Amino acid sequence: MKFDIRAVDGVARRGTLALPRGVVETPAFMPVGTTGAVRSVSPAEVRESKSDIILGNTFHLMLRPGSDVIRVHGDLHKFMGWDGPILTDSGGFQVWSLADKRQIDEAGVTFRSPIDGSKVFLGPEESIRVQHDLSSDIAMVFDECTPYPATRDAAKASMKRSLRWAARCRRSHTHREQALFGIVQGGMHLDLREAALKGLIEIGFDGYALGGLSVGEPKNEMYAVLDAITPGMPPDRPRYLMGVGKPEDLVRGVLAGIDMFDCVLPTRNARNGWLYTRTGVVKIRHAKNRTDVRPIEENCGCPACVRFSRAYLRHLFVTGEILGMRLCTLHNLHFFQRLMAEMRAAIEKKRLDSFSRAFFENTDLGQ
Amino acid sequence: MKFDIRAVDGVARRGTLALPRGVVETPAFMPVGTTGAVRSVSPAEVRESKSDIILGNTFHLMLRPGSDVIRVHGDLHKFMGWDGPILTDSGGFQVWSLADKRQIDEAGVTFRSPIDGSKVFLGPEESIRVQHDLSSDIAMVFDECTPYPATRDAAKASMKRSLRWAARCRRSHTHREQALFGIVQGGMHLDLREAALKGLIEIGFDGYALGGLSVGEPKNEMYAVLDAITPGMPPDRPRYLMGVGKPEDLVRGVLAGIDMFDCVLPTRNARNGWLYTRTGVVKIRHAKNRTDVRPIEENCGCPACVRFSRAYLRHLFVTGEILGMRLCTLHNLHFFQRLMAEMRAAIEKKRLDSFSRAFFENTDLGQ
């Protein structure tokens, strides 16, 4: 892995991240392909949206199809027909999202499988081993995604365990072509976050992530962590804000010096007919779109806007035709990637400030 | 509309059908796009499958989105983003398929809408008017698709009414660029079928279709009608076998002199994970495909077979990911269109006999 910063504007950075399967232009948004597919679109369509890298979920892939199935294909890339870079999360997020289905101890986490209720154990070594089998370009340490709210004591104990697990991940990680990123936890307690970052830097990772955000906290608390912790993250390593976010969060993150993002929002919302535009969200099912021959967004070059009307897309949703989910997913992915490209260009021209001011003035954040 | 027969082999014909939006190579298979989309695939993908023409359903499009919505787009082609030829059925098939939701009299048919239960009237003039609004390249007469079984008296009364309706369709049809096809009814009674064909020829149509088949009758009864009636259909006009069928039915139809087919089988079965290959059906969900790295079919050039394994496609179905339906639909469409292309080539070389013998020897018709 080779990370080069090509330009800066304030603390925002414009870089390139060279990985075994290709180069990622940063700041980058990573679509989420939970179980080996970015839902409702093909790998070729993900590529056309100018996505350089996608995310796969270790926990879900371990359950289905199982590491053995992916091993017989060679790696996750060959299994899912995506030859570009992949980042795999570690399963740590499921420690939070499946909180009612798991037990934690120092060794790791015992889950009840959401598929068949069977017991599944995942600890640092197991997570690294599965990510080795997936052969992703970037692996994440297995951590405990701290819930919100968490008392200082609970957040501290959780953060310290995540640090011990991070050290075990580092020790068990042997894949020479796979980068390994550490994850900063600590809840909303800034001193705990700082201690976590310090501990991770001592262990030493190829990149550093902010985890445990976007877990139900008010937005100003997330921004407080983002603004306080990002400046202390090693400047020569990629900085990844996990599970974030809305378009405005991406702009805020880039302004704070973040290089990588992932979120299910563009794909999940598309499947519900929520479409992003620069002036707000279009709810495509709405009756007012019934005879609307306009595209979702003028001047958008995505496959949905180039060829189809709002009325047609609405019709697809109303009749339950899955082509609608696909076209809307493509629109949202193109929208997110165009936003990232515009921010990269703005940093190069040292105009991120005016870009972001115009962005916040024109966007209806209420939606 | 211009229909040219380029080659014959026995009674089988190899032709080209020039329509306002393009040329259809015959014998042709038409994928079904019931409500303005060939389910789960895009117009570009339908084109890539070498489909020259698709079918749209007047009855369903009239209910949703409604003719007014299509009119503001110009025509059905612009609405759905398909610039090739379209044939629209008339609603006559729904007289059969919605038998418990309709009442027939001489004027036409009053349906209970399957969407909201409201009353919908469709008669010959209404069907032609909606098809005018859709501006399809080929319209079909509004008829009564006779149920199976039907007594001779019932089939005769139904056939005679269909003939009177056919004459009303002919009179009310004013779209100068749209061809109009007649539909031969008469149940399984060959003399009634012959009388129906004679009546339609007297009225005069641009093409002739065999309707009321594939409605539950044993296959040998369908073949008996096919073999008895097709030779009497005007040789200089396209002959269309409606709602048929399985690959073996397409071969039987071409051998009998049919030029056009439509059926939901390749698309509907694909969405259930039933995939056609030359040696039989592959049920992709089956556990034996779990670690199978082979494509659905060796030497198939479809987007599913070129890039994805059976194991991956199975995984998509098991996890409920809709990309699976799409890839399987593409495979089945490519399979059907390759079969048609091979039959066209065989007719040109006057080798349809040996082609069909090999086909029936190698295909497991039990599946």
XYZ file of C-alpha atoms in Angstrom:
734
model
C 0.000 0.000 0.000
C 1.275 3.431 -0.907
C -0.472 6.635 0.149
C 0.525 9.935 -1.431
C -0.922 13.307 -0.599
C -0.986 15.372 -3.769
C -2.563 18.553 -2.480
C -3.880 20.092 0.717
C -6.374 22.856 1.406
C -6.528 23.766 5.079
C -6.443 20.379 6.781
C -8.269 18.720 3.857
C -6.173 16.370 1.756
C -6.255 15.199 -1.859
C -4.368 11.943 -2.297
C -3.950 8.644 -4.058
C -3.972 5.313 -2.297
C -2.256 2.613 -4.342
C -3.511 -0.859 -3.432
C -2.829 -4.292 -4.960
C -5.937 -4.120 -7.199
C -5.770 -0.461 -8.174
C -5.512 3.158 -7.178
C -8.074 4.909 -4.991
C -8.478 8.654 -5.447
C -8.987 10.270 -2.050
C -11.053 11.603 -0.399
C -12.980 8.477 -1.411
C -16.478 7.173 -0.804
C -16.766 3.370 -0.613
C -20.121 1.771 -1.530
C -21.047 -1.094 0.758
C -21.276 -4.596 -0.673
C -22.276 -6.398 2.487
C -22.513 -9.973 1.263
C -20.486 -9.901 -1.924
C -22.621 -7.528 -4.005
C -23.359 -3.818 -3.901
C -27.081 -4.381 -3.650
C -29.060 -4.265 -6.917
C -26.153 -3.223 -9.174
C -23.419 -5.084 -11.032
C -19.662 -4.692 -10.552
C -19.432 -3.014 -13.968
C -22.060 -0.486 -12.888
C -20.223 0.199 -9.618
C -17.115 0.883 -11.690
C -19.048 3.228 -14.023
C -20.172 5.234 -10.988
C -16.456 6.059 -10.478
C -16.232 4.049 -7.306
C -12.597 2.981 -6.885
C -13.062 0.730 -3.864
C -15.928 -1.092 -2.198
C -16.525 -2.522 1.248
C -17.306 -6.129 2.147
C -18.547 -7.433 5.504
C -16.445 -10.130 7.123
C -19.155 -11.254 9.522
C -21.848 -11.681 6.877
C -19.521 -13.286 4.327
C -18.237 -15.710 6.967
C -21.820 -16.888 7.527
C -22.847 -16.821 3.864
C -21.396 -18.082 1.612
C -18.625 -19.034 4.088
C -14.861 -18.634 3.697
C -14.524 -22.037 2.069
C -16.709 -20.992 -0.859
C -14.693 -17.838 -1.388
C -11.398 -19.748 -1.083
C -12.292 -22.063 -3.969
C -12.774 -18.944 -6.114
C -9.381 -17.549 -5.056
C -10.536 -14.415 -3.265
C -13.572 -12.221 -2.683
C -12.783 -10.221 -5.820
C -13.040 -13.251 -8.099
C -16.101 -14.546 -6.264
C -18.059 -11.341 -6.790
C -16.585 -10.315 -10.146
C -15.092 -7.047 -8.873
C -11.429 -6.682 -9.786
C -10.856 -3.382 -7.981
C -9.777 -2.783 -4.381
C -11.900 -4.050 -1.490
C -11.826 -3.046 2.164
C -13.301 -5.543 4.607
C -14.673 -4.524 7.948
C -13.822 -6.863 10.790
C -17.157 -7.803 12.297
C -16.702 -5.185 15.010
C -19.681 -3.236 13.762
C -21.882 -6.302 14.283
C -20.824 -6.277 17.964
C -22.917 -3.108 18.050
C -25.632 -3.804 15.460
C -26.328 -7.321 16.784
C -26.036 -6.251 20.448
C -28.974 -8.410 21.494
C -27.483 -11.467 19.820
C -23.964 -11.621 21.275
C -21.817 -12.106 24.372
C -18.400 -10.523 24.770
C -15.427 -11.728 26.760
C -11.723 -11.119 26.495
C -11.291 -13.872 23.890
C -13.840 -12.384 21.522
C -17.546 -12.349 20.747
C -20.031 -15.205 20.572
C -22.873 -14.322 18.243
C -26.203 -15.956 17.626
C -26.309 -16.232 13.856
C -29.057 -13.960 12.480
C -29.621 -16.624 9.806
C -30.166 -19.822 11.766
C -29.561 -18.960 15.441
C -26.432 -21.119 15.670
C -23.456 -19.959 17.764
C -20.671 -18.197 15.905
C -17.433 -17.140 17.577
C -15.424 -14.240 16.255
C -12.315 -12.881 17.954
C -9.345 -10.884 16.706
C -7.511 -13.906 15.319
C -10.633 -15.357 13.685
C -11.516 -12.038 12.060
C -8.018 -11.644 10.661
C -8.067 -15.224 9.390
C -11.379 -14.716 7.554
C -10.132 -11.426 6.111
C -7.018 -13.307 4.990
C -9.252 -15.764 3.147
C -11.244 -12.913 1.605
C -7.882 -11.424 0.590
C -9.206 -7.898 0.725
C -6.827 -5.041 -0.046
C -7.460 -3.446 3.343
C -8.406 -5.369 6.485
C -9.749 -3.737 9.647
C -8.883 -4.721 13.219
C -11.579 -6.544 15.164
C -12.891 -4.148 17.773
C -15.846 -3.488 19.979
C -18.006 -0.779 18.466
C -19.025 1.083 21.641
C -22.760 1.758 21.968
C -24.245 5.209 22.520
C -24.700 6.442 25.142
C -21.889 4.871 27.200
C -20.655 5.983 30.603
C -17.037 7.024 30.805
C -16.161 3.817 32.671
C -17.947 1.582 30.173
C -16.446 3.421 27.199
C -12.998 3.224 28.783
C -13.166 -0.520 29.454
C -14.485 -1.119 25.952
C -11.791 1.059 24.378
C -9.029 -0.694 26.323
C -10.275 -4.079 25.240
C -10.417 -2.873 21.635
C -6.775 -1.818 22.004
C -5.759 -5.245 23.312
C -7.664 -6.835 20.439
C -5.956 -4.456 18.000
C -2.554 -5.684 19.225
C -3.681 -9.310 18.755
C -4.905 -8.482 15.231
C -1.556 -6.890 14.418
C 0.310 -9.977 15.688
C -1.842 -12.487 13.813
C -1.886 -10.529 10.552
C 0.405 -12.240 8.039
C -1.072 -11.349 4.639
C 1.774 -9.463 2.970
C -0.280 -7.681 0.320
C -3.116 -6.694 2.639
C -3.024 -3.418 4.582
C -4.326 -3.391 8.164
C -6.083 -0.382 9.672
C -6.603 0.383 13.347
C -9.910 1.727 14.693
C -10.202 4.529 17.260
C -12.985 3.888 19.785
C -13.794 5.643 23.072
C -17.420 6.695 22.690
C -17.991 10.450 22.816
C -15.247 10.950 25.424
C -12.510 12.909 23.743
C -9.752 11.960 26.198
C -10.552 8.276 25.709
C -10.487 8.781 21.945
C -7.061 10.424 22.245
C -5.765 7.581 24.385
C -7.116 5.055 21.876
C -5.390 6.817 18.984
C -2.125 6.980 20.937
C -2.331 3.259 21.715
C -3.004 2.364 18.101
C -0.099 4.492 16.855
C 2.182 2.681 19.283
C 1.112 -0.651 17.799
C 1.462 0.790 14.307
C -1.037 0.446 11.454
C -1.188 1.248 7.748
C -4.164 3.519 8.276
C -6.403 4.775 11.070
C -10.168 4.829 11.311
C -12.706 6.594 13.481
C -15.206 3.937 14.553
C -18.182 4.011 16.880
C -19.714 7.073 15.248
C -23.082 7.318 13.512
C -24.450 4.946 16.185
C -27.338 7.139 17.290
C -25.499 10.133 18.787
C -26.583 13.704 17.995
C -24.746 15.056 14.985
C -22.887 17.740 16.967
C -21.341 15.043 19.174
C -20.112 13.197 16.093
C -18.667 16.400 14.674
C -16.988 17.159 18.027
C -15.146 13.830 17.929
C -14.318 14.283 14.253
C -12.871 17.766 14.753
C -10.981 16.919 17.955
C -9.422 13.593 16.936
C -8.699 13.866 13.207
C -5.869 16.427 13.567
C -3.900 14.005 15.749
C -4.164 11.114 13.288
C -0.842 10.391 11.538
C -0.780 12.763 8.570
C 1.014 10.312 6.278
C -1.590 7.567 6.701
C -5.154 7.355 5.324
C -7.886 8.465 7.725
C -11.173 6.633 7.479
C -14.476 7.764 8.998
C -16.464 4.541 9.316
C -20.157 4.244 8.479
C -20.544 7.910 7.487
C -22.621 9.256 5.942
C -25.015 11.750 4.485
C -23.713 14.099 1.780
C -23.308 16.915 4.322
C -21.327 14.565 6.588
C -18.968 13.781 3.738
C -18.321 17.483 3.226
C -17.804 18.003 6.958
C -15.492 15.000 7.078
C -13.345 16.140 4.181
C -13.124 19.615 5.740
C -11.801 17.927 8.903
C -9.120 16.002 7.013
C -10.791 12.605 6.403
C -9.693 10.548 3.382
C -12.167 7.648 3.275
C -15.846 7.058 3.969
C -18.341 4.236 3.666
C -22.085 4.152 4.146
C -25.151 2.162 3.114
C -27.221 5.356 2.732
C -26.979 5.894 -1.040
C -27.800 2.264 -1.823
C -30.334 1.600 0.933
C -32.207 4.853 0.407
C -32.278 4.256 -3.339
C -34.059 0.963 -2.786
C -36.714 2.895 -0.878
C -37.010 5.471 -3.656
C -35.118 8.240 -1.855
C -32.923 10.011 -4.363
C -30.220 12.542 -3.651
C -29.921 15.736 -5.630
C -27.938 18.872 -4.953
C -31.107 20.668 -3.899
C -32.512 17.959 -1.659
C -34.082 14.514 -1.652
C -36.547 13.395 -4.338
C -39.048 10.814 -3.106
C -39.725 9.052 -6.359
C -42.922 7.255 -5.265
C -44.697 10.564 -4.693
C -47.857 11.025 -6.789
C -46.581 14.364 -8.108
C -44.023 12.441 -10.190
C -46.753 10.507 -12.034
C -46.514 12.469 -15.283
C -43.133 14.145 -14.705
C -41.011 13.598 -17.811
C -37.909 15.221 -16.260
C -34.944 13.133 -15.088
C -34.232 12.849 -11.359
C -31.640 15.601 -11.707
C -30.827 17.792 -14.676
C -27.222 17.517 -15.877
C -26.670 14.208 -14.088
C -24.918 11.725 -16.336
C -26.036 8.571 -14.521
C -27.800 5.771 -16.435
C -31.121 6.631 -14.779
C -31.053 10.344 -15.598
C -29.722 9.924 -19.125
C -32.558 7.698 -20.286
C -35.497 7.612 -17.899
C -38.087 10.043 -16.532
C -39.214 10.481 -12.946
C -42.609 9.185 -14.100
C -41.059 5.962 -15.401
C -38.981 5.415 -12.258
C -42.062 6.012 -10.132
C -43.963 3.501 -12.277
C -41.253 0.884 -11.681
C -41.555 1.336 -7.914
C -45.351 1.342 -7.974
C -45.422 -1.903 -9.958
C -42.700 -3.523 -7.834
C -40.299 -3.870 -10.758
C -36.750 -4.269 -9.434
C -35.195 -2.329 -12.313
C -36.380 0.722 -10.361
C -34.177 -0.086 -7.356
C -31.229 -0.592 -9.629
C -31.628 2.659 -11.562
C -32.148 4.635 -8.361
C -29.106 2.982 -6.760
C -27.053 4.018 -9.777
C -28.262 7.590 -9.448
C -27.361 7.814 -5.773
C -23.941 6.230 -6.313
C -23.201 8.640 -9.148
C -24.384 11.515 -6.970
C -22.095 10.534 -4.086
C -19.103 9.941 -6.344
C -19.643 13.209 -8.193
C -19.669 15.010 -4.847
C -16.366 13.340 -3.922
C -14.843 14.238 -7.311
C -15.932 17.849 -6.890
C -14.352 17.991 -3.448
C -11.114 16.495 -4.768
C -11.048 19.125 -7.515
C -11.834 21.878 -5.001
C -8.911 20.830 -2.787
C -6.559 20.865 -5.772
C -7.643 24.432 -6.512
C -7.612 25.384 -2.820
C -11.285 26.291 -3.104
C -12.821 23.782 -0.707
C -14.044 26.593 1.534
C -16.126 28.280 -1.130
C -17.248 24.896 -2.448
C -18.515 23.806 0.943
C -20.180 27.166 1.622
C -22.077 26.902 -1.669
C -22.896 23.274 -0.890
C -24.454 24.056 2.474
C -26.353 27.048 1.084
C -27.919 25.039 -1.742
C -28.667 21.820 0.076
C -31.827 21.355 2.053
C -30.383 19.572 5.082
C -33.840 19.157 6.547
C -34.464 16.269 4.185
C -44.267 -3.025 -42.254
C -42.370 -5.125 -44.751
C -41.916 -8.873 -44.438
C -39.413 -10.681 -46.631
C -38.736 -14.367 -46.615
C -35.061 -14.903 -47.354
C -34.850 -18.671 -47.153
C -37.048 -21.694 -46.563
C -36.311 -25.198 -45.339
C -39.325 -27.475 -45.627
C -42.146 -25.252 -44.363
C -39.801 -23.365 -42.011
C -39.034 -19.794 -43.009
C -36.116 -17.417 -42.457
C -37.179 -13.817 -42.907
C -36.815 -10.168 -41.981
C -39.648 -8.059 -40.681
C -38.999 -4.344 -41.186
C -40.908 -2.226 -38.674
C -40.848 1.527 -37.934
C -38.262 1.107 -35.125
C -36.081 -1.529 -36.718
C -35.714 -4.890 -38.367
C -36.703 -8.159 -36.721
C -34.868 -11.284 -37.818
C -37.333 -14.176 -38.015
C -38.066 -16.692 -36.634
C -37.998 -14.348 -33.634
C -38.512 -14.751 -29.917
C -40.025 -11.710 -28.162
C -39.275 -11.239 -24.435
C -42.298 -10.051 -22.487
C -42.214 -6.584 -20.893
C -45.645 -6.694 -19.302
C -45.770 -3.275 -17.673
C -43.101 -1.350 -19.536
C -40.023 -3.307 -18.494
C -38.665 -6.758 -19.263
C -38.540 -7.751 -15.614
C -35.214 -7.254 -13.820
C -33.187 -6.192 -16.877
C -32.549 -2.906 -18.648
C -33.397 -2.070 -22.264
C -29.673 -2.079 -23.106
C -29.364 -5.576 -21.689
C -32.393 -6.770 -23.665
C -30.692 -5.420 -26.777
C -27.422 -7.175 -25.881
C -29.316 -10.472 -25.665
C -30.015 -10.021 -29.423
C -33.704 -9.485 -28.862
C -35.012 -7.425 -31.794
C -38.547 -6.871 -30.508
C -40.321 -7.041 -27.167
C -43.924 -7.392 -26.084
C -45.944 -4.967 -23.974
C -49.333 -5.627 -22.348
C -52.106 -3.216 -23.237
C -54.337 -4.187 -20.323
C -51.658 -3.775 -17.654
C -50.237 -0.566 -19.144
C -53.721 0.911 -19.401
C -54.156 0.395 -15.645
C -50.605 1.388 -14.706
C -49.207 3.869 -15.511
C -52.240 4.712 -17.723
C -52.287 5.894 -21.337
C -52.076 9.533 -20.296
C -48.680 8.990 -18.671
C -47.345 7.261 -21.767
C -48.790 9.950 -24.053
C -46.853 12.732 -22.285
C -43.674 10.756 -23.035
C -44.630 10.403 -26.715
C -44.966 6.621 -26.893
C -44.264 3.423 -24.969
C -40.765 3.253 -26.462
C -39.746 6.613 -25.018
C -41.448 5.884 -21.708
C -39.516 2.661 -21.161
C -36.279 3.647 -22.888
C -36.474 0.924 -25.553
C -36.040 2.317 -29.060
C -36.572 -0.981 -30.891
C -39.830 -2.505 -32.146
C -42.635 -3.350 -29.720
C -45.639 -5.605 -30.217
C -48.578 -4.988 -27.896
C -51.093 -7.635 -27.070
C -54.680 -6.459 -26.959
C -55.931 -7.466 -23.537
C -57.543 -10.589 -25.015
C -55.244 -12.820 -23.014
C -56.540 -11.242 -19.791
C -60.055 -12.317 -20.806
C -58.664 -15.794 -20.109
C -56.144 -15.163 -17.321
C -58.550 -12.966 -15.306
C -61.556 -15.205 -16.029
C -62.884 -14.856 -12.471
C -62.678 -11.055 -12.659
C -64.565 -10.238 -15.852
C -67.904 -10.261 -17.666
C -68.196 -10.505 -21.430
C -70.898 -9.195 -23.716
C -70.984 -8.262 -27.375
C -69.650 -4.765 -26.677
C -66.548 -6.010 -24.885
C -65.284 -7.080 -21.477
C -65.806 -5.494 -18.079
C -62.917 -6.361 -15.781
C -62.459 -5.958 -12.068
C -59.088 -4.277 -11.829
C -56.603 -6.650 -10.163
C -55.025 -3.563 -8.577
C -57.910 -1.824 -6.853
C -61.055 -3.753 -7.777
C -62.506 -0.893 -9.821
C -64.443 -1.604 -13.027
C -62.495 -1.372 -16.272
C -64.129 -1.749 -19.675
C -62.144 -2.955 -22.647
C -63.665 -3.622 -26.043
C -62.229 -3.760 -29.554
C -62.301 0.017 -30.053
C -60.880 0.742 -26.591
C -58.055 -1.751 -27.067
C -57.131 -0.269 -30.444
C -57.247 3.248 -28.986
C -54.903 2.332 -26.121
C -52.559 0.561 -28.527
C -52.677 3.725 -30.657
C -51.548 5.713 -27.622
C -48.798 3.183 -26.879
C -47.811 3.542 -30.548
C -46.460 0.015 -30.715
C -45.059 -1.233 -34.006
C -47.498 -4.128 -34.090
C -50.967 -4.088 -32.488
C -53.077 -7.187 -31.927
C -56.851 -7.444 -32.361
C -58.912 -7.645 -29.184
C -60.245 -11.174 -28.930
C -61.611 -13.664 -26.501
C -58.919 -16.142 -25.555
C -61.013 -19.333 -25.370
C -60.508 -21.380 -22.204
C -59.537 -25.058 -22.182
C -61.455 -27.278 -22.276
C -64.324 -25.743 -24.255
C -67.248 -27.611 -25.848
C -67.581 -27.249 -29.585
C -70.591 -24.939 -29.151
C -68.853 -22.706 -26.624
C -65.666 -22.554 -28.681
C -67.672 -21.768 -31.801
C -69.641 -18.925 -30.198
C -66.440 -17.522 -28.729
C -64.584 -17.769 -32.038
C -67.434 -16.055 -33.918
C -67.475 -13.205 -31.434
C -63.703 -12.863 -31.758
C -64.185 -12.592 -35.537
C -66.790 -9.831 -35.154
C -64.457 -8.031 -32.741
C -61.582 -8.479 -35.206
C -63.635 -6.687 -37.872
C -64.366 -3.830 -35.417
C -60.649 -3.603 -34.598
C -59.803 -3.417 -38.284
C -62.354 -0.624 -38.813
C -61.242 1.466 -35.831
C -57.516 1.055 -36.507
C -56.167 4.314 -37.934
C -52.483 4.347 -36.881
C -50.693 4.442 -40.223
C -47.312 3.237 -38.995
C -48.672 0.456 -36.818
C -49.285 -3.038 -38.191
C -52.374 -4.946 -37.038
C -52.402 -8.730 -36.607
C -55.448 -10.993 -36.465
C -55.703 -13.852 -33.955
C -57.002 -17.324 -34.805
C -59.162 -18.792 -32.020
C -61.416 -21.858 -31.990
C -60.168 -23.922 -29.066
C -58.818 -27.345 -29.977
C -61.435 -27.788 -32.714
C -59.585 -27.807 -35.998
C -62.594 -26.970 -38.186
C -63.363 -23.942 -36.011
C -59.724 -22.879 -36.247
C -59.903 -23.154 -40.039
C -63.096 -21.106 -40.141
C -61.510 -18.464 -37.898
C -58.470 -18.198 -40.139
C -60.681 -17.923 -43.229
C -62.723 -15.150 -41.598
C -59.611 -13.216 -40.597
C -58.111 -13.496 -44.088
C -61.346 -12.082 -45.517
C -61.045 -9.064 -43.203
C -57.342 -8.782 -44.051
C -54.487 -8.272 -41.593
C -50.768 -7.540 -41.726
C -49.984 -10.768 -39.882
C -51.766 -13.735 -38.344
C -51.432 -15.242 -34.906
C -52.409 -18.502 -33.282
C -54.007 -17.576 -29.937
C -55.665 -19.628 -27.258
C -52.838 -22.144 -27.033
C -50.665 -22.873 -24.011
C -53.773 -22.432 -21.841
C -53.588 -25.768 -20.061
C -54.144 -28.213 -22.925
C -51.952 -31.316 -23.330
C -48.962 -30.618 -25.525
C -50.075 -32.986 -28.281
C -53.314 -30.999 -28.679
C -51.340 -27.793 -29.080
C -49.077 -29.433 -31.631
C -52.123 -30.781 -33.502
C -53.519 -27.242 -33.891
C -50.085 -25.894 -34.798
C -49.484 -28.511 -37.481
C -53.007 -28.357 -38.914
C -53.509 -24.591 -39.054
C -50.093 -23.080 -39.793
C -49.897 -24.370 -43.397
C -53.072 -22.453 -44.270
C -51.830 -19.142 -42.883
C -50.969 -16.653 -45.652
C -47.373 -17.462 -46.614
C -46.432 -13.839 -47.290
C -47.430 -12.646 -43.817
C -45.719 -13.208 -40.453
C -47.130 -16.070 -38.400
C -47.104 -15.627 -34.656
C -47.597 -18.379 -32.066
C -48.779 -16.489 -28.976
C -47.572 -17.252 -25.455
C -45.280 -20.094 -26.525
C -43.082 -21.393 -25.091
C -40.454 -23.796 -23.890
C -37.314 -24.256 -25.991
C -38.679 -27.476 -27.477
C -41.914 -25.666 -28.410
C -39.924 -23.021 -30.251
C -38.195 -25.724 -32.289
C -41.527 -27.436 -32.999
C -43.063 -24.092 -33.947
C -40.283 -23.162 -36.344
C -40.486 -26.623 -37.920
C -44.205 -25.953 -38.493
C -43.559 -22.598 -40.197
C -44.000 -20.110 -37.327
C -42.116 -16.786 -37.500
C -42.718 -15.192 -34.101
C -43.032 -16.321 -30.485
C -43.417 -14.700 -27.084
C -43.356 -16.180 -23.614
C -42.680 -15.203 -20.008
C -40.862 -18.504 -19.352
C -37.228 -17.381 -19.762
C -37.701 -14.314 -17.574
C -40.118 -15.753 -15.009
C -38.181 -18.977 -14.549
C -34.936 -17.031 -14.221
C -36.384 -15.109 -11.294
C -37.036 -18.458 -9.623
C -33.500 -19.652 -10.329
C -34.422 -22.019 -13.180
C -31.798 -21.725 -15.875
C -31.941 -23.168 -19.355
C -28.989 -24.983 -20.860
C -28.766 -27.182 -23.921
C -28.614 -30.258 -21.695
C -31.461 -29.344 -19.370
C -32.485 -27.006 -16.594
C -30.063 -25.909 -13.859
C -31.777 -25.113 -10.562
C -29.319 -22.605 -9.220
C -30.492 -22.681 -5.587
C -29.593 -26.346 -5.248
C -27.020 -27.060 -2.515
C -24.792 -28.912 -4.976
C -23.940 -25.545 -6.562
C -22.547 -24.188 -3.269
C -18.864 -24.474 -4.242
C -19.299 -24.884 -8.010
C -16.947 -22.437 -9.721
C -18.239 -23.296 -13.214
C -20.504 -20.908 -15.143
C -24.151 -21.868 -15.720
C -23.214 -23.107 -19.167
C -19.799 -23.522 -20.756
C -19.326 -21.494 -23.963
C -22.264 -19.205 -23.177
C -21.351 -15.575 -23.813
C -24.010 -14.035 -21.555
C -22.991 -11.561 -18.821
C -23.721 -14.143 -16.114
C -21.629 -16.933 -17.625
C -18.719 -14.721 -18.664
C -18.047 -13.424 -15.172
C -19.849 -15.334 -12.443
C -19.849 -18.863 -11.037
C -22.812 -21.047 -10.192
C -21.732 -20.735 -6.556
C -21.921 -16.939 -6.705
C -25.318 -16.946 -8.435
C -26.614 -19.414 -5.847
C -25.270 -17.148 -3.097
C -27.165 -14.181 -4.563
C -30.426 -16.148 -4.509
C -29.816 -17.500 -1.015
C -29.159 -14.002 0.340
C -32.093 -12.481 -1.559
C -29.883 -10.183 -3.617
C -31.767 -9.070 -6.724
C -28.638 -9.007 -8.886
C -29.153 -12.782 -8.999
C -32.533 -12.476 -10.737
C -31.064 -10.094 -13.252
C -28.035 -12.228 -14.128
C -30.202 -15.345 -14.444
C -32.712 -13.476 -16.619
C -29.865 -12.410 -18.880
C -28.682 -15.998 -19.168
C -32.121 -17.298 -20.123
C -32.698 -14.503 -22.642
C -29.313 -15.159 -24.229
C -30.111 -18.888 -24.289
C -33.450 -18.346 -26.040
C -32.015 -15.883 -28.543
C -29.047 -18.122 -29.305
C -31.473 -20.945 -30.006
C -33.410 -18.706 -32.412
C -30.187 -17.587 -34.130
C -29.103 -21.190 -34.536
C -32.454 -22.088 -36.071
C -32.249 -19.136 -38.464
C -28.772 -20.254 -39.523
C -29.972 -23.844 -39.904
C -32.827 -22.760 -42.203
C -30.388 -20.768 -44.350
C -28.252 -23.892 -44.741
C -31.312 -26.134 -45.150
C -30.173 -28.121 -42.142
C -33.072 -27.487 -39.777
C -33.934 -31.175 -39.778
C -30.563 -32.314 -38.485
C -30.417 -29.345 -36.118
C -33.759 -30.218 -34.560
C -32.907 -33.925 -34.347
C -29.720 -33.089 -32.463
C -31.639 -30.654 -30.293
C -34.217 -33.201 -29.205
C -31.569 -35.864 -28.619
C -29.475 -33.637 -26.371
C -32.214 -31.887 -24.421
C -33.756 -33.439 -21.365
C -37.403 -32.604 -21.999
C -38.369 -34.059 -18.666
C -37.148 -30.936 -16.938
